[in-house]
JSON list of C-alpha atoms in Angstrom, two decimals:
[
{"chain": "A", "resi": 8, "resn": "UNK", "atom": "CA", "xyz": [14.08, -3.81, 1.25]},
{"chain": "A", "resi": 9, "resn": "UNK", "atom": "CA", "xyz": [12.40, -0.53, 2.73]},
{"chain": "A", "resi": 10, "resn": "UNK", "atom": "CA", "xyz": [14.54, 2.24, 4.28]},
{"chain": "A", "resi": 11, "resn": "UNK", "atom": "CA", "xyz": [16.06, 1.68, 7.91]},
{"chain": "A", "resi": 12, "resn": "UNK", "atom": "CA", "xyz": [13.02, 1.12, 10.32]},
{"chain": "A", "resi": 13, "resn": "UNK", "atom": "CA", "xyz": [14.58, 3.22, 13.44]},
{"chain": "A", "resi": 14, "resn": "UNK", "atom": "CA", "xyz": [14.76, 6.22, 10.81]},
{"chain": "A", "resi": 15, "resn": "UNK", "atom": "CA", "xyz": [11.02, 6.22, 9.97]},
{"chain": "A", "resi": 16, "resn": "UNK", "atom": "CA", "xyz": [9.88, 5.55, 13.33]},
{"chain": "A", "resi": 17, "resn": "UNK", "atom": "CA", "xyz": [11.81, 8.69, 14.38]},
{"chain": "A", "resi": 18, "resn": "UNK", "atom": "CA", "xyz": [10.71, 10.67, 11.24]},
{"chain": "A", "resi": 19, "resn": "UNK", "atom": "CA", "xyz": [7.34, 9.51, 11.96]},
{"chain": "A", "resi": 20, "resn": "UNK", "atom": "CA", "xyz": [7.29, 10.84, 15.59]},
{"chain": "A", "resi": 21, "resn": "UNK", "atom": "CA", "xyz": [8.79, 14.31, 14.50]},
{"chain": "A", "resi": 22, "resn": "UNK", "atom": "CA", "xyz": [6.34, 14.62, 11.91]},
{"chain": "A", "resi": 23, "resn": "UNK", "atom": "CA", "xyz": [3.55, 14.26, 14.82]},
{"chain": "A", "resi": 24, "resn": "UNK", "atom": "CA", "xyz": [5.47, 17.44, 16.09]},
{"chain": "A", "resi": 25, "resn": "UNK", "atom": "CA", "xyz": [4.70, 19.51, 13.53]},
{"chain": "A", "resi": 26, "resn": "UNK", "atom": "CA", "xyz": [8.40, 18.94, 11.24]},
{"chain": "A", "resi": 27, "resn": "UNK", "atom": "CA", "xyz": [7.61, 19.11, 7.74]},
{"chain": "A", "resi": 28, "resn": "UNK", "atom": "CA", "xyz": [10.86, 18.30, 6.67]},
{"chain": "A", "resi": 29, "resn": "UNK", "atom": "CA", "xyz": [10.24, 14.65, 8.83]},
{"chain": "A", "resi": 30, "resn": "UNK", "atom": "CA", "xyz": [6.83, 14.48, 7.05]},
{"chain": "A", "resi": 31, "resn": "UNK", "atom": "CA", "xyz": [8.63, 14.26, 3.84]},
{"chain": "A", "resi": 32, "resn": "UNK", "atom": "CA", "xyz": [10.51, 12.03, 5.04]},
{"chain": "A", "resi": 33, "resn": "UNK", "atom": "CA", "xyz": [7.94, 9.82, 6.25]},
{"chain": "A", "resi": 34, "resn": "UNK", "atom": "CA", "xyz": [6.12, 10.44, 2.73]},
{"chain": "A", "resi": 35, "resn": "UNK", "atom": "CA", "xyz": [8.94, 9.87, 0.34]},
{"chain": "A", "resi": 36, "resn": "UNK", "atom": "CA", "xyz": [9.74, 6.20, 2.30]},
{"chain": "A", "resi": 37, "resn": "UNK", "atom": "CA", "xyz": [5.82, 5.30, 2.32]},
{"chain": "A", "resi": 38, "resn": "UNK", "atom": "CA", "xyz": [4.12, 6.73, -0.85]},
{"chain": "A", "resi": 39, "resn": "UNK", "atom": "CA", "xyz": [6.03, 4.17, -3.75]},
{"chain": "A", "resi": 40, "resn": "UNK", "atom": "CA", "xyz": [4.81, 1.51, -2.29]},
{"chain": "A", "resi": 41, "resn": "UNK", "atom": "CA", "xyz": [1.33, 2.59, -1.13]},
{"chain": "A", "resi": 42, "resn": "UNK", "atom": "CA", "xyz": [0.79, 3.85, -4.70]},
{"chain": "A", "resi": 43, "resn": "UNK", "atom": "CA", "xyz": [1.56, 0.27, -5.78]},
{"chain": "A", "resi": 44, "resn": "UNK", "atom": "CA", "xyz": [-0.51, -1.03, -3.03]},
{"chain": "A", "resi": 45, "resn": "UNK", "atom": "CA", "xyz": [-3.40, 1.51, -4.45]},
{"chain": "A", "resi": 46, "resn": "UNK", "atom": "CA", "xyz": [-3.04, 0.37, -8.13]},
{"chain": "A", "resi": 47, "resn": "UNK", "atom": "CA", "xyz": [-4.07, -3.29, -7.51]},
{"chain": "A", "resi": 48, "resn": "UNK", "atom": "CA", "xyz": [-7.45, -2.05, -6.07]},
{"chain": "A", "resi": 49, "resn": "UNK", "atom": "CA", "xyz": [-8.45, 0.67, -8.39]},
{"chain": "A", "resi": 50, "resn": "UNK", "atom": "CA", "xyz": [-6.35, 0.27, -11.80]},
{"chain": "A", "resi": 51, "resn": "UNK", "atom": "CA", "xyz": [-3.60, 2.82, -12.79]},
{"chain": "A", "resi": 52, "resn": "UNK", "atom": "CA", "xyz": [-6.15, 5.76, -14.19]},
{"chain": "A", "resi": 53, "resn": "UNK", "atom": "CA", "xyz": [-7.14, 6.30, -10.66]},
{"chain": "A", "resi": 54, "resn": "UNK", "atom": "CA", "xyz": [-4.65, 5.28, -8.20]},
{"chain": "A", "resi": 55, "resn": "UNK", "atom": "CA", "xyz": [-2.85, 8.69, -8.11]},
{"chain": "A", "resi": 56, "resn": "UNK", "atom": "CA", "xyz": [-5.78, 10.43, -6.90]},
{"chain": "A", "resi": 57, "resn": "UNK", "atom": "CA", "xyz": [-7.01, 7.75, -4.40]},
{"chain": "A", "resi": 58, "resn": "UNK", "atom": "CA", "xyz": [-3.13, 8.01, -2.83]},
{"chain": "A", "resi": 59, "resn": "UNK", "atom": "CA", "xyz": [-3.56, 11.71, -3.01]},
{"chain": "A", "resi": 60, "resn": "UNK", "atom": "CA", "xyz": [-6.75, 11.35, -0.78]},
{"chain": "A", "resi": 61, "resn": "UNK", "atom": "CA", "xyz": [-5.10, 8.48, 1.62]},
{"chain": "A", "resi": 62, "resn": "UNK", "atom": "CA", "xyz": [-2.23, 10.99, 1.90]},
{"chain": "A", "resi": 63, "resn": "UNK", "atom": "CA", "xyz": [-4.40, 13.77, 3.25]},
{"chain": "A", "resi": 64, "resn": "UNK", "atom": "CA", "xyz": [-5.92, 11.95, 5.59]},
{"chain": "A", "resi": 65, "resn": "UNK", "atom": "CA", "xyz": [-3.15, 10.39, 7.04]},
{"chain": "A", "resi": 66, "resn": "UNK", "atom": "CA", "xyz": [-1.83, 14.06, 7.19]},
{"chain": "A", "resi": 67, "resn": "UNK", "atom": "CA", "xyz": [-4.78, 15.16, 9.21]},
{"chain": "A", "resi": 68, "resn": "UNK", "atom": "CA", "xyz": [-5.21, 12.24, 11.48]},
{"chain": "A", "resi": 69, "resn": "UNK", "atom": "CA", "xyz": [-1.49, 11.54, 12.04]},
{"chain": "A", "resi": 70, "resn": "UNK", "atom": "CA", "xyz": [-1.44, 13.05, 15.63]},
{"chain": "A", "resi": 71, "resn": "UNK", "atom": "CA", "xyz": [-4.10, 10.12, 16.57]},
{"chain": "A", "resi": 72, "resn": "UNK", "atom": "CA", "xyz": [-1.40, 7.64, 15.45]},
{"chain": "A", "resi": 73, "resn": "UNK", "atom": "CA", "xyz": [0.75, 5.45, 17.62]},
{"chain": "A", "resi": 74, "resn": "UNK", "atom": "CA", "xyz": [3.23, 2.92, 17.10]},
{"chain": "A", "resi": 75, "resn": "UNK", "atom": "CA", "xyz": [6.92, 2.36, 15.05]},
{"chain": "A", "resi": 76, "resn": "UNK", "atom": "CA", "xyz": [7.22, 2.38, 11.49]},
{"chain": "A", "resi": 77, "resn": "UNK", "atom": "CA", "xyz": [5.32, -1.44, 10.81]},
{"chain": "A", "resi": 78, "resn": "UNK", "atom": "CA", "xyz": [2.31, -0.17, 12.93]},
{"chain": "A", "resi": 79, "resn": "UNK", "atom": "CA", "xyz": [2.73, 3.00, 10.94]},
{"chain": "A", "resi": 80, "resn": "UNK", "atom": "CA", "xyz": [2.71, 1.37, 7.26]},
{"chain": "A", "resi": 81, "resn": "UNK", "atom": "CA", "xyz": [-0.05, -0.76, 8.30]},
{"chain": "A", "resi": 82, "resn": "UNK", "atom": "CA", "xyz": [-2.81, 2.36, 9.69]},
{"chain": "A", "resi": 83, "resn": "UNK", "atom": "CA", "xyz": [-1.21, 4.57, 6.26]},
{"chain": "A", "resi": 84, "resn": "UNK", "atom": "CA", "xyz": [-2.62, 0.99, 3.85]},
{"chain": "A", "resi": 85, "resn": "UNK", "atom": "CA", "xyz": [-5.59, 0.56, 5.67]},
{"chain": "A", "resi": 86, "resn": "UNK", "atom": "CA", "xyz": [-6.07, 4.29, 5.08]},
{"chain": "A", "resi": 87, "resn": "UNK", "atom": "CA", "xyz": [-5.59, 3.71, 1.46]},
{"chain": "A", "resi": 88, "resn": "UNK", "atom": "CA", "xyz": [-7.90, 0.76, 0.94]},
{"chain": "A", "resi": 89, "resn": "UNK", "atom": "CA", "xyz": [-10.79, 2.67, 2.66]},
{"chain": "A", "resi": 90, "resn": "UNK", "atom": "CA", "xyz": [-10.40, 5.51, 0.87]},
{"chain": "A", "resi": 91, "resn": "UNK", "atom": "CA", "xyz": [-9.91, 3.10, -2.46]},
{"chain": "A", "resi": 92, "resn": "UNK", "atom": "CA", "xyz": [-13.25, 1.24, -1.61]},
{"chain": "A", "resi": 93, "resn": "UNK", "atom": "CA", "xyz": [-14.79, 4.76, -1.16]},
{"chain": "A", "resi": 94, "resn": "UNK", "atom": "CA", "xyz": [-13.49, 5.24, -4.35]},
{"chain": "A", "resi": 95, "resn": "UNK", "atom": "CA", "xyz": [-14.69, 2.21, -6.10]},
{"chain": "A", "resi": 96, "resn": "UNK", "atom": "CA", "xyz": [-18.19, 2.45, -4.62]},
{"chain": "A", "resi": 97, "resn": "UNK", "atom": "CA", "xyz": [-18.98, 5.55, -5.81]},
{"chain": "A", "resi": 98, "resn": "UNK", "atom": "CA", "xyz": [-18.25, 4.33, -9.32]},
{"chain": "A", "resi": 99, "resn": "UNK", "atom": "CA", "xyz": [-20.50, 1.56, -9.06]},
{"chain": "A", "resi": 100, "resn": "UNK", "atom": "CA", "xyz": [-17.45, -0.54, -9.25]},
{"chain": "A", "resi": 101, "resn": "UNK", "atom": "CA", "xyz": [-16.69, -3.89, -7.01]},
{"chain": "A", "resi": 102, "resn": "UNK", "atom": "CA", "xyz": [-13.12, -5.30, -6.52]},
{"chain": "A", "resi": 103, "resn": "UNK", "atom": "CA", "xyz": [-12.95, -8.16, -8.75]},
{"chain": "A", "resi": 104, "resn": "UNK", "atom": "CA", "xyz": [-12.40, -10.80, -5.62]},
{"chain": "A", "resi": 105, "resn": "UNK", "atom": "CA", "xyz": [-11.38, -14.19, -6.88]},
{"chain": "A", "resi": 106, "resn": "UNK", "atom": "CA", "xyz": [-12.68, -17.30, -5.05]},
{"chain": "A", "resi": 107, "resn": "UNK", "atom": "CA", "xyz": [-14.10, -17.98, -1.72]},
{"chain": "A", "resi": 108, "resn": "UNK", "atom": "CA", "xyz": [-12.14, -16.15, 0.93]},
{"chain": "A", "resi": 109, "resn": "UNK", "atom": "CA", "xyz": [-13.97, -19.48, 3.22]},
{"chain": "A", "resi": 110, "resn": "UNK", "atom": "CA", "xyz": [-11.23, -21.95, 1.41]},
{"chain": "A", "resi": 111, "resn": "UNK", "atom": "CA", "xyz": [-8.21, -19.73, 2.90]},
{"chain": "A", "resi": 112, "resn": "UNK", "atom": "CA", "xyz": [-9.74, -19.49, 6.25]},
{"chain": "A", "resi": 113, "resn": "UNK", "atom": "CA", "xyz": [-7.44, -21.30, 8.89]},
{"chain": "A", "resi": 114, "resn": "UNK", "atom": "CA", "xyz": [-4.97, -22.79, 5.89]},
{"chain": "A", "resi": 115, "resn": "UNK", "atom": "CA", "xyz": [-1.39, -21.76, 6.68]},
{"chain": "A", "resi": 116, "resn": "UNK", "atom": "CA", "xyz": [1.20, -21.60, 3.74]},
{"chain": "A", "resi": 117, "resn": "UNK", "atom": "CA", "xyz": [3.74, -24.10, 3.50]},
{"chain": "A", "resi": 118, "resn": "UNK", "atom": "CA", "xyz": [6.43, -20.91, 4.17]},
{"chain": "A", "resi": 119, "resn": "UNK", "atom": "CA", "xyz": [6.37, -17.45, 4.48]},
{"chain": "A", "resi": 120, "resn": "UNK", "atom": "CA", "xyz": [6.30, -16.77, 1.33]},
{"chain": "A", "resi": 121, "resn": "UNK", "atom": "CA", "xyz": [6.78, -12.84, 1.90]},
{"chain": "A", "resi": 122, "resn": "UNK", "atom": "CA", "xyz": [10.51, -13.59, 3.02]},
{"chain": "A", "resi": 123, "resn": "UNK", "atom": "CA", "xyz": [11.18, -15.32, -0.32]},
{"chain": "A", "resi": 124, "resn": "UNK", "atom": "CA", "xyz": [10.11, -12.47, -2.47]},
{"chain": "A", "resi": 125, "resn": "UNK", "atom": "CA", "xyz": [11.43, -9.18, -0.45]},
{"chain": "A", "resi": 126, "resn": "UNK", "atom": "CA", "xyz": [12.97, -6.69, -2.91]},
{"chain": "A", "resi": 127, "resn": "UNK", "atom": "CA", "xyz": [10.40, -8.93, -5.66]},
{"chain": "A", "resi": 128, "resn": "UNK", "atom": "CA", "xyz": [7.79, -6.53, -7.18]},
{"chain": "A", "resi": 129, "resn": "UNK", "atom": "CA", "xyz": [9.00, -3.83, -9.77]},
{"chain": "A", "resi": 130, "resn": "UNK", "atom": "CA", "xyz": [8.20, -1.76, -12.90]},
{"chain": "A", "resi": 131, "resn": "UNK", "atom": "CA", "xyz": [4.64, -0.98, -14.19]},
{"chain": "A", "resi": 132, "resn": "UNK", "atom": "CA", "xyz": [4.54, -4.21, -16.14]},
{"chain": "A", "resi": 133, "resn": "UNK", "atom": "CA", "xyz": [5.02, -6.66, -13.15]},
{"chain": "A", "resi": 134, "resn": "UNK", "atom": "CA", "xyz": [2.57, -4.80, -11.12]},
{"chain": "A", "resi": 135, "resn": "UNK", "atom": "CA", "xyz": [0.38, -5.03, -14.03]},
{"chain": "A", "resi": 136, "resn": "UNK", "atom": "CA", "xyz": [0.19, -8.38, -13.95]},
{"chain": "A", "resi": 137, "resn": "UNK", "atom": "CA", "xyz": [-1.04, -8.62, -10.31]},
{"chain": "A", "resi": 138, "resn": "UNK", "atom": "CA", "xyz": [-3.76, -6.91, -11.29]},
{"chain": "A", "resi": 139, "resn": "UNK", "atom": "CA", "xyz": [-4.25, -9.98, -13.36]},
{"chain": "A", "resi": 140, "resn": "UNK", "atom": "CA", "xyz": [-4.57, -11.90, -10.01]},
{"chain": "A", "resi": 141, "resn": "UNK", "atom": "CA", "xyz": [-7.14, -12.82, -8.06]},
{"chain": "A", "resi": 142, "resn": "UNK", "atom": "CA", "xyz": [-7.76, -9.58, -5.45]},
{"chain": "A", "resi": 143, "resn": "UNK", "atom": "CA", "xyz": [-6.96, -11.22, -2.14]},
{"chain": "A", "resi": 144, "resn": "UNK", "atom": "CA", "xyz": [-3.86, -12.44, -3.56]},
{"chain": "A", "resi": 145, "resn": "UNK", "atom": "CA", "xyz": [-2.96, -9.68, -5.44]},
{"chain": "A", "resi": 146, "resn": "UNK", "atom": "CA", "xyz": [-3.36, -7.50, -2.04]},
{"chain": "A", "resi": 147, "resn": "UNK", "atom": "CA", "xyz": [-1.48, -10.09, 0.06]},
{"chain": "A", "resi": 148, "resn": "UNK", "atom": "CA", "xyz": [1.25, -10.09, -2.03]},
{"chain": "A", "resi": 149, "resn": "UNK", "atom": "CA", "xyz": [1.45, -6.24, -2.38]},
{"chain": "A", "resi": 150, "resn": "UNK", "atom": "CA", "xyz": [0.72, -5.84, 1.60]},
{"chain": "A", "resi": 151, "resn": "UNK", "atom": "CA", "xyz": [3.21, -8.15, 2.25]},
{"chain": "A", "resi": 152, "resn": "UNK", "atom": "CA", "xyz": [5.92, -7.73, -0.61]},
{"chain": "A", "resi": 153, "resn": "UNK", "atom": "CA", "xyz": [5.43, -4.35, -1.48]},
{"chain": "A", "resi": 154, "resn": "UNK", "atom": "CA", "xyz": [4.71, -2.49, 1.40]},
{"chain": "A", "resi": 155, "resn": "UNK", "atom": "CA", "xyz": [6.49, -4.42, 3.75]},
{"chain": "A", "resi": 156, "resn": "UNK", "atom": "CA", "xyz": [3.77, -5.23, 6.31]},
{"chain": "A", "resi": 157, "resn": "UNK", "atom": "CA", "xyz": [3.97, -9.28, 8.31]},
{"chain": "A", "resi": 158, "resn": "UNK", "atom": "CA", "xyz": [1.18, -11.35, 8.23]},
{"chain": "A", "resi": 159, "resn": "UNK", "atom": "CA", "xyz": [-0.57, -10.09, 10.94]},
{"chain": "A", "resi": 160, "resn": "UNK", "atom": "CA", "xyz": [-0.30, -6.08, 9.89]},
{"chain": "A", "resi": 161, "resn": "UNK", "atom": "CA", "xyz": [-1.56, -7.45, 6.65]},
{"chain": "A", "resi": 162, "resn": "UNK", "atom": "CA", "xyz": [-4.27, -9.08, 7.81]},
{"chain": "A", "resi": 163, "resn": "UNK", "atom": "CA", "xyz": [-5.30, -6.36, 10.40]},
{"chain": "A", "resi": 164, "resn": "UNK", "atom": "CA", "xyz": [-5.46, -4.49, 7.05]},
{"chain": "A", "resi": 165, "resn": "UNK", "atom": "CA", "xyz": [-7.29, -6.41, 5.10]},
{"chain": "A", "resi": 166, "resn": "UNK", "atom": "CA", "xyz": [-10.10, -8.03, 8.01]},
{"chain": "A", "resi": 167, "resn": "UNK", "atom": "CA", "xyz": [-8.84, -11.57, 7.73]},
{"chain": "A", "resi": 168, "resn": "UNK", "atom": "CA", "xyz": [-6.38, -14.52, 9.49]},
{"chain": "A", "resi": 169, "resn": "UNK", "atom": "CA", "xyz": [-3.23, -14.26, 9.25]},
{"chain": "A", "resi": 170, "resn": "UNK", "atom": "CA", "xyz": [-2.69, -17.62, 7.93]},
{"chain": "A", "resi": 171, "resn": "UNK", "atom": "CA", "xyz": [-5.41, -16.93, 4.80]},
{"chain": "A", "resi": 172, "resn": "UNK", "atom": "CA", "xyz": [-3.27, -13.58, 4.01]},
{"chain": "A", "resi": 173, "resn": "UNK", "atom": "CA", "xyz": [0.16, -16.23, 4.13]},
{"chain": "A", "resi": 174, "resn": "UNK", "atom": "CA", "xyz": [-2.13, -18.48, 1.79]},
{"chain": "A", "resi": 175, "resn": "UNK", "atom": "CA", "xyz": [-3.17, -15.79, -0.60]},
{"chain": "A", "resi": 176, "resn": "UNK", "atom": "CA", "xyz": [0.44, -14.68, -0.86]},
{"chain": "A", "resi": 177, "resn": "UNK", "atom": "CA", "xyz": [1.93, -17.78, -1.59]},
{"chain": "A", "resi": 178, "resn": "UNK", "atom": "CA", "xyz": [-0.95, -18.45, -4.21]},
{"chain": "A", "resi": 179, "resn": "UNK", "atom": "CA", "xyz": [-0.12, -15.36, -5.60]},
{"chain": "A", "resi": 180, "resn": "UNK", "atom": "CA", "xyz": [3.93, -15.14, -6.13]},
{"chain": "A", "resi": 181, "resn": "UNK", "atom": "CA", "xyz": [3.47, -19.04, -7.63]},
{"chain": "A", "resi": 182, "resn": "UNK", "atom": "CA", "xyz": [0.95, -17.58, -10.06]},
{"chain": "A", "resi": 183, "resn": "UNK", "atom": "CA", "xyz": [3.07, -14.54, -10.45]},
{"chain": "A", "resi": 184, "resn": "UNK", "atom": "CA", "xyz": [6.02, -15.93, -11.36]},
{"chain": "A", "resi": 185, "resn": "UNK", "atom": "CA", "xyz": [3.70, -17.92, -14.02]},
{"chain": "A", "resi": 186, "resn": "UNK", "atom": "CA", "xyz": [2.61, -14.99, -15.56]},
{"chain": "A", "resi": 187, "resn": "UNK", "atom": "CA", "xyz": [6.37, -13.73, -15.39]},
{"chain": "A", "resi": 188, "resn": "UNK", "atom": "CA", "xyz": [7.34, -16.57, -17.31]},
{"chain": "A", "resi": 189, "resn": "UNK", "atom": "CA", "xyz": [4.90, -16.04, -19.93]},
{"chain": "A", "resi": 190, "resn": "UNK", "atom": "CA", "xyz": [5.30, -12.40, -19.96]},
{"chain": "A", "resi": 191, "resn": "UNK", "atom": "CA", "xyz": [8.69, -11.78, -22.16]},
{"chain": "A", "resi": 192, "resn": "UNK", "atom": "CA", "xyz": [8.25, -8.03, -21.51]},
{"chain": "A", "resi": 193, "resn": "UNK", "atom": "CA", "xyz": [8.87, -8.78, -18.08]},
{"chain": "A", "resi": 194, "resn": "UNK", "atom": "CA", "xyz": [12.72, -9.49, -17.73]},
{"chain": "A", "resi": 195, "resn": "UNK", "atom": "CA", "xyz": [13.62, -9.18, -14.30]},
{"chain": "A", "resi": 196, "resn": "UNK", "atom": "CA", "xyz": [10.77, -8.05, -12.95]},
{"chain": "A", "resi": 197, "resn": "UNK", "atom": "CA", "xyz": [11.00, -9.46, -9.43]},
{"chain": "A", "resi": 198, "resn": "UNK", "atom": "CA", "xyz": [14.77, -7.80, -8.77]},
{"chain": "A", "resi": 199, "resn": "UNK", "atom": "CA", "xyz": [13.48, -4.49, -6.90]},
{"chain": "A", "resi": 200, "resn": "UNK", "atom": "CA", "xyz": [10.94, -2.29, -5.72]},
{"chain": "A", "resi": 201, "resn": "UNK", "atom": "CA", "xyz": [8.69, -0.42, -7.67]},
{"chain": "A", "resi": 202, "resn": "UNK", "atom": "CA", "xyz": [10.19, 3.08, -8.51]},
{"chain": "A", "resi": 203, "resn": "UNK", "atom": "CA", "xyz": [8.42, 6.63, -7.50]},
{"chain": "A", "resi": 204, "resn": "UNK", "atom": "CA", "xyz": [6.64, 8.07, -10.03]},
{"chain": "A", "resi": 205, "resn": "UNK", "atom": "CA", "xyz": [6.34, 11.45, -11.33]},
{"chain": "A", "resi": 206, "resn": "UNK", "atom": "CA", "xyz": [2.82, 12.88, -9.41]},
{"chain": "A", "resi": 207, "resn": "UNK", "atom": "CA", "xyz": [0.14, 12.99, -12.37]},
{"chain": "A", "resi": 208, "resn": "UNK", "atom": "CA", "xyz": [-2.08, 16.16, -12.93]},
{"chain": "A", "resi": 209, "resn": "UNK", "atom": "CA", "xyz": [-4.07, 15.71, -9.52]},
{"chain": "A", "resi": 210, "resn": "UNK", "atom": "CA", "xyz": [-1.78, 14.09, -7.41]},
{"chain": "A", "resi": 211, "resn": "UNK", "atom": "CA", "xyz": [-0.70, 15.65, -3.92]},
{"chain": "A", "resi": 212, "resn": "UNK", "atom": "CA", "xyz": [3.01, 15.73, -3.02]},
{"chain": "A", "resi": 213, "resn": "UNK", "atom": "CA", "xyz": [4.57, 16.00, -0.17]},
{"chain": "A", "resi": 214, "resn": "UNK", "atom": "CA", "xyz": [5.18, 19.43, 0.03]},
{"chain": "A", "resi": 215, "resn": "UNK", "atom": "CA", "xyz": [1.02, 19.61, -0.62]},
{"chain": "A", "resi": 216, "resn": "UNK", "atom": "CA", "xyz": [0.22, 17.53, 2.55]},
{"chain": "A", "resi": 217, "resn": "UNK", "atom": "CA", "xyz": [2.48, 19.37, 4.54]},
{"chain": "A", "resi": 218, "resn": "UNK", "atom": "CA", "xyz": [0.95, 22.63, 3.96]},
{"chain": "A", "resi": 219, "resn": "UNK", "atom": "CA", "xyz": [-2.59, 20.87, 4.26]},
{"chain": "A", "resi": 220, "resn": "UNK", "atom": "CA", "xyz": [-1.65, 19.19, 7.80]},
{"chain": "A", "resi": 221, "resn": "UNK", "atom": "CA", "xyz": [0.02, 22.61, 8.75]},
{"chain": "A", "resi": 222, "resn": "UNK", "atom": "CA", "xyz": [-3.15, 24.65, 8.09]},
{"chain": "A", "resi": 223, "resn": "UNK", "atom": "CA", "xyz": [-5.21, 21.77, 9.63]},
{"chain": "A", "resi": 224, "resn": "UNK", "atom": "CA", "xyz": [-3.38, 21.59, 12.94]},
{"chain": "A", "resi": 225, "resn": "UNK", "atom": "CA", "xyz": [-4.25, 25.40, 13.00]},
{"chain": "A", "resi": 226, "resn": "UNK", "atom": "CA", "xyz": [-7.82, 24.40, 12.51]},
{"chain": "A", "resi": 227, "resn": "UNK", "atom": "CA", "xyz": [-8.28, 21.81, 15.51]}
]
């Protein structure tokens, strides 16, 4: 499960009041999962520096935010998928969508499928094999699983019903735990969350954004 809620809606606030030590906070509870969240749209070569660039702008625009910690995961993803598509349409790249997003329209899962698979998605080789899914599920289920968002954060992040981004998930954890089955590498794969990573060559930490956001609340 994430971190206490209360806690990053009050580190959230105090980083909005200029404490870098809250913004470290806020970016050592968010950044795991957004990077995992990240890797699903632009493959593992690339998803440091995408989350770098999410990062910075969420630095630089957090005084514009409002809300608690869900309102807050869901404006730091949608942050990260723009910045992702930016990413993917400057390399002449499309997001390999699978099916007609029509069909989910309007068709509500059988269950939330979300509460079945909290504390699901782990190491490198399980989130490997979401990128095997389809892209709307493998977002829902990362948006969902992952970062922790409900349906309706989810699909405010991703432009659809909620009841398509239920549908995608559930498509997705059945296919998942398919693939997990097939996968012996896998073992448990779908026991915990997905670990934080050493920052690669490019990446910005937290300590980076801070200084950026402190230099760029002297600019405004």
């Amino acid at each position: 499960m994430l971190g206490d809620d209360a806690e990053l809606t009050t580190a959230v606030r105090a980083a909005q009041d200029g404490d870098e030590t809250a913004f470290r906070t806020v970016y050592r509870a968010v950044h795991p999962r957004l990077l995992g969240y990240v890797r699903t749209l632009v493959g593992d070569p690339d998803a440091e520096d995408v989350a770098s660039e999410a990062w910075l702008q969420i630095a630089r625009d957090l005084d514009r935010f409002s809300g608690d910690a869900d309102r807050f995961r869901g404006w730091a993803a949608r942050i990260a998928r723009n910045r992702a598509l930016d990413h993917i349409r400057m390399r002449g790249r499309r997001p390999a969508i699978g099916g007609d997003e029509t069909e989910l329209t309007g068709r509500a899962a059988e269950s939330d499928t979300a509460g079945e698979a909290i504390e699901a998605l782990t190491t490198d080789s399980t989130l490997s094999l979401i990128a095997r899914l389809p892209q709307d599920q493998a977002e829902a289920v990362v948006l969902r699983v992952v970062v922790g968002l409900d349906a309706k954060s989810a699909a405010e992040t991703l432009g659809k019903r909620a009841g398509a981004v239920r549908t995608a998930a559930h498509r997705g954890l059945k296919r998942l735990a398919e693939l997990l089955g097939d996968d012996p590498e896998s073992g448990s794969g779908l026991d915990a969350l997905p670990p934080q990573r050493e920052p690669r060559r490019r990446a910005v930490t937290s300590a980076t954004v801070t200084h950026t956001r402190a230099r760029t609340q002297k600019d405004m």
